[in-house]
Amino acid sequence: AQIWQNELSDLGIKSEGNTRPKTAIKVVDADGIYIHNIVIYPFASAAHNAVGIQLQGRETGTLSKIDSWADLPLWIDKNPNYAGLDLDHYHFSDLYLLANNAQPVIKVTDGATLTNVTFDGFQAWVNGSSGLYWNDTKSTGVSYNLSFNNVRWEQGTSGWMFYLNHHVGIQSLTLR
């Protein structure tokens, strides 16, 4: 079911074992979610599929002052409850994201639609097979108003800082 007006803050999440897949924070179909002052460290698995934060849809969210050291630090996934509203009006600020080199720092699921999404403040994206990876072959709508400001990707393998391949199109994309 959809959740409304929630906050998660001032929390440290740690995992010792590395034998199973795991997710530190998973948000599904949220309207008005505020996540700030979170440290996720260390979060890894032998199969390189431990996820720091997984977002599955809806609108109006703020993630700020996040340190996510995970195989996959941030995963923007499809909304399982509402087709076409995967991530709308989200603001990501002051993120330190450290990935395993087998995963990108930020992954956007094939078929997801993003609208009015901003990354700003300081954006430290560390390691990973790419910075932001979005290979979309399935979406049915245009993604628009995407803004990336002050991003630094360092120590990654040989991928792309931004890999954006969109099936329908991206309108009003800003990389600064």
PDB file of C-alpha atoms in Angstrom:
ATOM      1  CA  ALA A   1       0.000   0.000   0.000  1.00  0.00           C
ATOM      2  CA  GLN A   2       1.036   3.617  -0.430  1.00  0.00           C
ATOM      3  CA  ILE A   3       2.669   5.355   2.523  1.00  0.00           C
ATOM      4  CA  TRP A   4       2.280   9.080   3.292  1.00  0.00           C
ATOM      5  CA  GLN A   5       4.446  11.649   5.080  1.00  0.00           C
ATOM      6  CA  ASN A   6       7.215   9.633   6.713  1.00  0.00           C
ATOM      7  CA  GLU A   7      10.700  10.464   7.934  1.00  0.00           C
ATOM      8  CA  LEU A   8      13.770   8.357   8.614  1.00  0.00           C
ATOM      9  CA  SER A   9      16.689  10.193  10.188  1.00  0.00           C
ATOM     10  CA  ASP A  10      19.748  10.053  12.437  1.00  0.00           C
ATOM     11  CA  LEU A  11      20.428   6.364  11.939  1.00  0.00           C
ATOM     12  CA  GLY A  12      23.430   4.123  11.363  1.00  0.00           C
ATOM     13  CA  ILE A  13      22.956   0.742   9.680  1.00  0.00           C
ATOM     14  CA  LYS A  14      25.711  -1.865   9.787  1.00  0.00           C
ATOM     15  CA  SER A  15      25.942  -5.422   8.508  1.00  0.00           C
ATOM     16  CA  GLU A  16      28.649  -7.893   9.471  1.00  0.00           C
ATOM     17  CA  GLY A  17      27.797 -10.928   7.327  1.00  0.00           C
ATOM     18  CA  ASN A  18      28.225 -11.119   3.584  1.00  0.00           C
ATOM     19  CA  THR A  19      26.596 -14.424   2.645  1.00  0.00           C
ATOM     20  CA  ARG A  20      23.096 -13.202   1.614  1.00  0.00           C
ATOM     21  CA  PRO A  21      21.572 -10.432  -0.478  1.00  0.00           C
ATOM     22  CA  LYS A  22      20.237  -7.572   1.664  1.00  0.00           C
ATOM     23  CA  THR A  23      18.822  -4.066   1.532  1.00  0.00           C
ATOM     24  CA  ALA A  24      19.402  -1.473   4.277  1.00  0.00           C
ATOM     25  CA  ILE A  25      16.474   0.848   3.402  1.00  0.00           C
ATOM     26  CA  LYS A  26      13.654   0.044   0.977  1.00  0.00           C
ATOM     27  CA  VAL A  27      10.913   2.597   0.313  1.00  0.00           C
ATOM     28  CA  VAL A  28       7.885   1.397  -1.673  1.00  0.00           C
ATOM     29  CA  ASP A  29       5.187   3.713  -3.089  1.00  0.00           C
ATOM     30  CA  ALA A  30       5.812   6.693  -0.810  1.00  0.00           C
ATOM     31  CA  ASP A  31       4.373  10.201  -1.008  1.00  0.00           C
ATOM     32  CA  GLY A  32       6.335  12.647   1.102  1.00  0.00           C
ATOM     33  CA  ILE A  33       9.358  10.676   2.329  1.00  0.00           C
ATOM     34  CA  TYR A  34      12.247  12.417   4.073  1.00  0.00           C
ATOM     35  CA  ILE A  35      15.456  10.473   4.666  1.00  0.00           C
ATOM     36  CA  HIS A  36      18.415  12.329   6.149  1.00  0.00           C
ATOM     37  CA  ASN A  37      21.493  11.923   8.341  1.00  0.00           C
ATOM     38  CA  ILE A  38      21.900   8.220   7.518  1.00  0.00           C
ATOM     39  CA  VAL A  39      25.096   6.147   7.473  1.00  0.00           C
ATOM     40  CA  ILE A  40      25.049   2.693   5.875  1.00  0.00           C
ATOM     41  CA  TYR A  41      28.415   0.964   6.382  1.00  0.00           C
ATOM     42  CA  PRO A  42      29.655  -1.634   5.594  1.00  0.00           C
ATOM     43  CA  PHE A  43      26.966  -3.257   3.501  1.00  0.00           C
ATOM     44  CA  ALA A  44      28.272  -5.970   1.201  1.00  0.00           C
ATOM     45  CA  SER A  45      27.578  -9.503   0.081  1.00  0.00           C
ATOM     46  CA  ALA A  46      29.716 -12.141  -1.574  1.00  0.00           C
ATOM     47  CA  ALA A  47      27.543 -11.916  -4.711  1.00  0.00           C
ATOM     48  CA  HIS A  48      27.857  -8.090  -4.793  1.00  0.00           C
ATOM     49  CA  ASN A  49      24.097  -7.550  -4.452  1.00  0.00           C
ATOM     50  CA  ALA A  50      23.757  -5.712  -1.141  1.00  0.00           C
ATOM     51  CA  VAL A  51      21.724  -2.518  -1.631  1.00  0.00           C
ATOM     52  CA  GLY A  52      22.060   0.617   0.483  1.00  0.00           C
ATOM     53  CA  ILE A  53      18.812   2.419  -0.446  1.00  0.00           C
ATOM     54  CA  GLN A  54      16.154   1.130  -2.843  1.00  0.00           C
ATOM     55  CA  LEU A  55      13.414   3.555  -3.915  1.00  0.00           C
ATOM     56  CA  GLN A  56      10.311   2.095  -5.542  1.00  0.00           C
ATOM     57  CA  GLY A  57       8.166   4.957  -6.536  1.00  0.00           C
ATOM     58  CA  ARG A  58       5.729   7.749  -6.058  1.00  0.00           C
ATOM     59  CA  GLU A  59       6.408  11.407  -5.402  1.00  0.00           C
ATOM     60  CA  THR A  60       7.850  14.128  -3.230  1.00  0.00           C
ATOM     61  CA  GLY A  61      10.937  12.852  -1.489  1.00  0.00           C
ATOM     62  CA  THR A  62      14.119  14.279  -0.048  1.00  0.00           C
ATOM     63  CA  LEU A  63      17.288  12.330   0.688  1.00  0.00           C
ATOM     64  CA  SER A  64      20.069  14.379   2.244  1.00  0.00           C
ATOM     65  CA  LYS A  65      23.283  13.859   4.174  1.00  0.00           C
ATOM     66  CA  ILE A  66      23.524  10.179   3.267  1.00  0.00           C
ATOM     67  CA  ASP A  67      26.665   8.012   3.439  1.00  0.00           C
ATOM     68  CA  SER A  68      25.877   4.718   1.725  1.00  0.00           C
ATOM     69  CA  TRP A  69      28.783   2.281   1.437  1.00  0.00           C
ATOM     70  CA  ALA A  70      27.180  -0.730  -0.237  1.00  0.00           C
ATOM     71  CA  ASP A  71      27.632  -2.955  -3.254  1.00  0.00           C
ATOM     72  CA  LEU A  72      24.872  -0.852  -4.876  1.00  0.00           C
ATOM     73  CA  PRO A  73      24.497   2.359  -2.798  1.00  0.00           C
ATOM     74  CA  LEU A  74      21.346   3.758  -4.478  1.00  0.00           C
ATOM     75  CA  TRP A  75      18.823   1.905  -6.637  1.00  0.00           C
ATOM     76  CA  ILE A  76      15.932   3.774  -8.255  1.00  0.00           C
ATOM     77  CA  ASP A  77      13.477   1.022  -9.070  1.00  0.00           C
ATOM     78  CA  LYS A  78       9.987   0.739 -10.570  1.00  0.00           C
ATOM     79  CA  ASN A  79       6.896   1.407  -8.470  1.00  0.00           C
ATOM     80  CA  PRO A  80       5.155  -1.982  -8.076  1.00  0.00           C
ATOM     81  CA  ASN A  81       1.773  -0.366  -7.267  1.00  0.00           C
ATOM     82  CA  TYR A  82       1.365   2.401  -9.826  1.00  0.00           C
ATOM     83  CA  ALA A  83       2.622   2.253 -13.407  1.00  0.00           C
ATOM     84  CA  GLY A  84       4.146   5.454 -14.716  1.00  0.00           C
ATOM     85  CA  LEU A  85       4.897   7.178 -11.420  1.00  0.00           C
ATOM     86  CA  ASP A  86       8.247   5.706 -10.470  1.00  0.00           C
ATOM     87  CA  LEU A  87      10.014   8.783  -9.091  1.00  0.00           C
ATOM     88  CA  ASP A  88       8.584  12.316  -9.212  1.00  0.00           C
ATOM     89  CA  HIS A  89       9.707  15.455  -7.352  1.00  0.00           C
ATOM     90  CA  TYR A  90      12.733  13.950  -5.589  1.00  0.00           C
ATOM     91  CA  HIS A  91      15.684  15.906  -4.257  1.00  0.00           C
ATOM     92  CA  PHE A  92      19.018  14.213  -3.469  1.00  0.00           C
ATOM     93  CA  SER A  93      21.497  16.442  -1.634  1.00  0.00           C
ATOM     94  CA  ASP A  94      24.901  15.883   0.002  1.00  0.00           C
ATOM     95  CA  LEU A  95      25.414  12.215  -0.844  1.00  0.00           C
ATOM     96  CA  TYR A  96      28.569  10.162  -0.348  1.00  0.00           C
ATOM     97  CA  LEU A  97      27.958   6.909  -2.223  1.00  0.00           C
ATOM     98  CA  LEU A  98      30.630   4.202  -2.359  1.00  0.00           C
ATOM     99  CA  ALA A  99      29.963   1.158  -4.574  1.00  0.00           C
ATOM    100  CA  ASN A 100      31.538  -2.189  -5.272  1.00  0.00           C
ATOM    101  CA  ASN A 101      33.222  -2.158  -8.684  1.00  0.00           C
ATOM    102  CA  ALA A 102      30.815  -4.865  -9.886  1.00  0.00           C
ATOM    103  CA  GLN A 103      27.853  -2.440  -9.553  1.00  0.00           C
ATOM    104  CA  PRO A 104      27.184   1.178 -10.552  1.00  0.00           C
ATOM    105  CA  VAL A 105      26.997   3.812  -7.836  1.00  0.00           C
ATOM    106  CA  ILE A 106      23.390   4.623  -8.820  1.00  0.00           C
ATOM    107  CA  LYS A 107      21.247   2.242 -10.856  1.00  0.00           C
ATOM    108  CA  VAL A 108      17.931   3.148 -12.480  1.00  0.00           C
ATOM    109  CA  THR A 109      15.837   0.107 -13.418  1.00  0.00           C
ATOM    110  CA  ASP A 110      14.975  -0.552 -17.032  1.00  0.00           C
ATOM    111  CA  GLY A 111      11.458   0.802 -17.666  1.00  0.00           C
ATOM    112  CA  ALA A 112      11.449   3.361 -14.825  1.00  0.00           C
ATOM    113  CA  THR A 113      10.162   6.898 -15.467  1.00  0.00           C
ATOM    114  CA  LEU A 114      11.772   9.793 -13.588  1.00  0.00           C
ATOM    115  CA  THR A 115      10.339  13.315 -13.498  1.00  0.00           C
ATOM    116  CA  ASN A 116      11.476  16.439 -11.633  1.00  0.00           C
ATOM    117  CA  VAL A 117      14.526  14.813 -10.014  1.00  0.00           C
ATOM    118  CA  THR A 118      17.456  16.879  -8.701  1.00  0.00           C
ATOM    119  CA  PHE A 119      20.910  15.870  -7.446  1.00  0.00           C
ATOM    120  CA  ASP A 120      22.826  18.771  -5.895  1.00  0.00           C
ATOM    121  CA  GLY A 121      24.830  19.892  -2.878  1.00  0.00           C
ATOM    122  CA  PHE A 122      27.923  17.730  -2.821  1.00  0.00           C
ATOM    123  CA  GLN A 123      27.694  14.516  -4.793  1.00  0.00           C
ATOM    124  CA  ALA A 124      30.629  12.186  -4.128  1.00  0.00           C
ATOM    125  CA  TRP A 125      30.205   9.007  -6.156  1.00  0.00           C
ATOM    126  CA  VAL A 126      33.062   6.605  -5.444  1.00  0.00           C
ATOM    127  CA  ASN A 127      34.129   3.353  -7.146  1.00  0.00           C
ATOM    128  CA  GLY A 128      31.546   1.419  -9.121  1.00  0.00           C
ATOM    129  CA  SER A 129      31.319   0.150 -12.676  1.00  0.00           C
ATOM    130  CA  SER A 130      29.688   3.500 -13.617  1.00  0.00           C
ATOM    131  CA  GLY A 131      28.445   6.601 -11.822  1.00  0.00           C
ATOM    132  CA  LEU A 132      24.749   6.641 -12.783  1.00  0.00           C
ATOM    133  CA  TYR A 133      23.658   3.742 -15.000  1.00  0.00           C
ATOM    134  CA  TRP A 134      20.269   3.821 -16.764  1.00  0.00           C
ATOM    135  CA  ASN A 135      19.779   1.555 -19.762  1.00  0.00           C
ATOM    136  CA  ASP A 136      16.080   1.961 -20.507  1.00  0.00           C
ATOM    137  CA  THR A 137      14.582  -0.269 -23.187  1.00  0.00           C
ATOM    138  CA  LYS A 138      11.013  -0.607 -21.834  1.00  0.00           C
ATOM    139  CA  SER A 139       9.562   2.723 -20.666  1.00  0.00           C
ATOM    140  CA  THR A 140       6.422   4.064 -22.307  1.00  0.00           C
ATOM    141  CA  GLY A 141       6.683   7.700 -21.190  1.00  0.00           C
ATOM    142  CA  VAL A 142       9.165  10.542 -21.367  1.00  0.00           C
ATOM    143  CA  SER A 143      11.356  11.294 -18.354  1.00  0.00           C
ATOM    144  CA  TYR A 144      11.896  15.014 -17.794  1.00  0.00           C
ATOM    145  CA  ASN A 145      13.368  17.764 -15.608  1.00  0.00           C
ATOM    146  CA  LEU A 146      16.411  15.806 -14.448  1.00  0.00           C
ATOM    147  CA  SER A 147      19.218  17.862 -12.958  1.00  0.00           C
ATOM    148  CA  PHE A 148      22.686  16.789 -11.804  1.00  0.00           C
ATOM    149  CA  ASN A 149      24.890  19.454 -10.202  1.00  0.00           C
ATOM    150  CA  ASN A 150      28.331  19.237  -8.579  1.00  0.00           C
ATOM    151  CA  VAL A 151      28.855  15.499  -9.133  1.00  0.00           C
ATOM    152  CA  ARG A 152      32.272  13.946  -8.675  1.00  0.00           C
ATOM    153  CA  TRP A 153      32.796  10.300  -9.717  1.00  0.00           C
ATOM    154  CA  GLU A 154      36.177   8.934  -8.752  1.00  0.00           C
ATOM    155  CA  GLN A 155      38.078   5.682  -8.490  1.00  0.00           C
ATOM    156  CA  GLY A 156      35.554   3.832 -10.666  1.00  0.00           C
ATOM    157  CA  THR A 157      36.534   1.085 -13.056  1.00  0.00           C
ATOM    158  CA  SER A 158      36.172   1.861 -16.753  1.00  0.00           C
ATOM    159  CA  GLY A 159      32.485   2.718 -17.110  1.00  0.00           C
ATOM    160  CA  TRP A 160      30.662   5.970 -17.679  1.00  0.00           C
ATOM    161  CA  MET A 161      30.066   8.780 -15.209  1.00  0.00           C
ATOM    162  CA  PHE A 162      26.564   9.058 -16.723  1.00  0.00           C
ATOM    163  CA  TYR A 163      25.153   6.269 -18.876  1.00  0.00           C
ATOM    164  CA  LEU A 164      21.718   7.424 -20.021  1.00  0.00           C
ATOM    165  CA  ASN A 165      20.008   5.374 -22.714  1.00  0.00           C
ATOM    166  CA  HIS A 166      16.277   6.119 -22.692  1.00  0.00           C
ATOM    167  CA  HIS A 167      13.732   4.201 -24.780  1.00  0.00           C
ATOM    168  CA  VAL A 168      11.262   7.077 -25.279  1.00  0.00           C
ATOM    169  CA  GLY A 169      13.283  10.164 -24.404  1.00  0.00           C
ATOM    170  CA  ILE A 170      14.589  12.513 -21.744  1.00  0.00           C
ATOM    171  CA  GLN A 171      13.519  16.151 -21.861  1.00  0.00           C
ATOM    172  CA  SER A 172      15.105  19.034 -19.942  1.00  0.00           C
ATOM    173  CA  LEU A 173      18.236  17.232 -18.761  1.00  0.00           C
ATOM    174  CA  THR A 174      20.837  19.365 -16.980  1.00  0.00           C
ATOM    175  CA  LEU A 175      24.376  18.159 -16.265  1.00  0.00           C
ATOM    176  CA  ARG A 176      26.396  20.839 -14.495  1.00  0.00           C
TER     177      ARG A 176
END
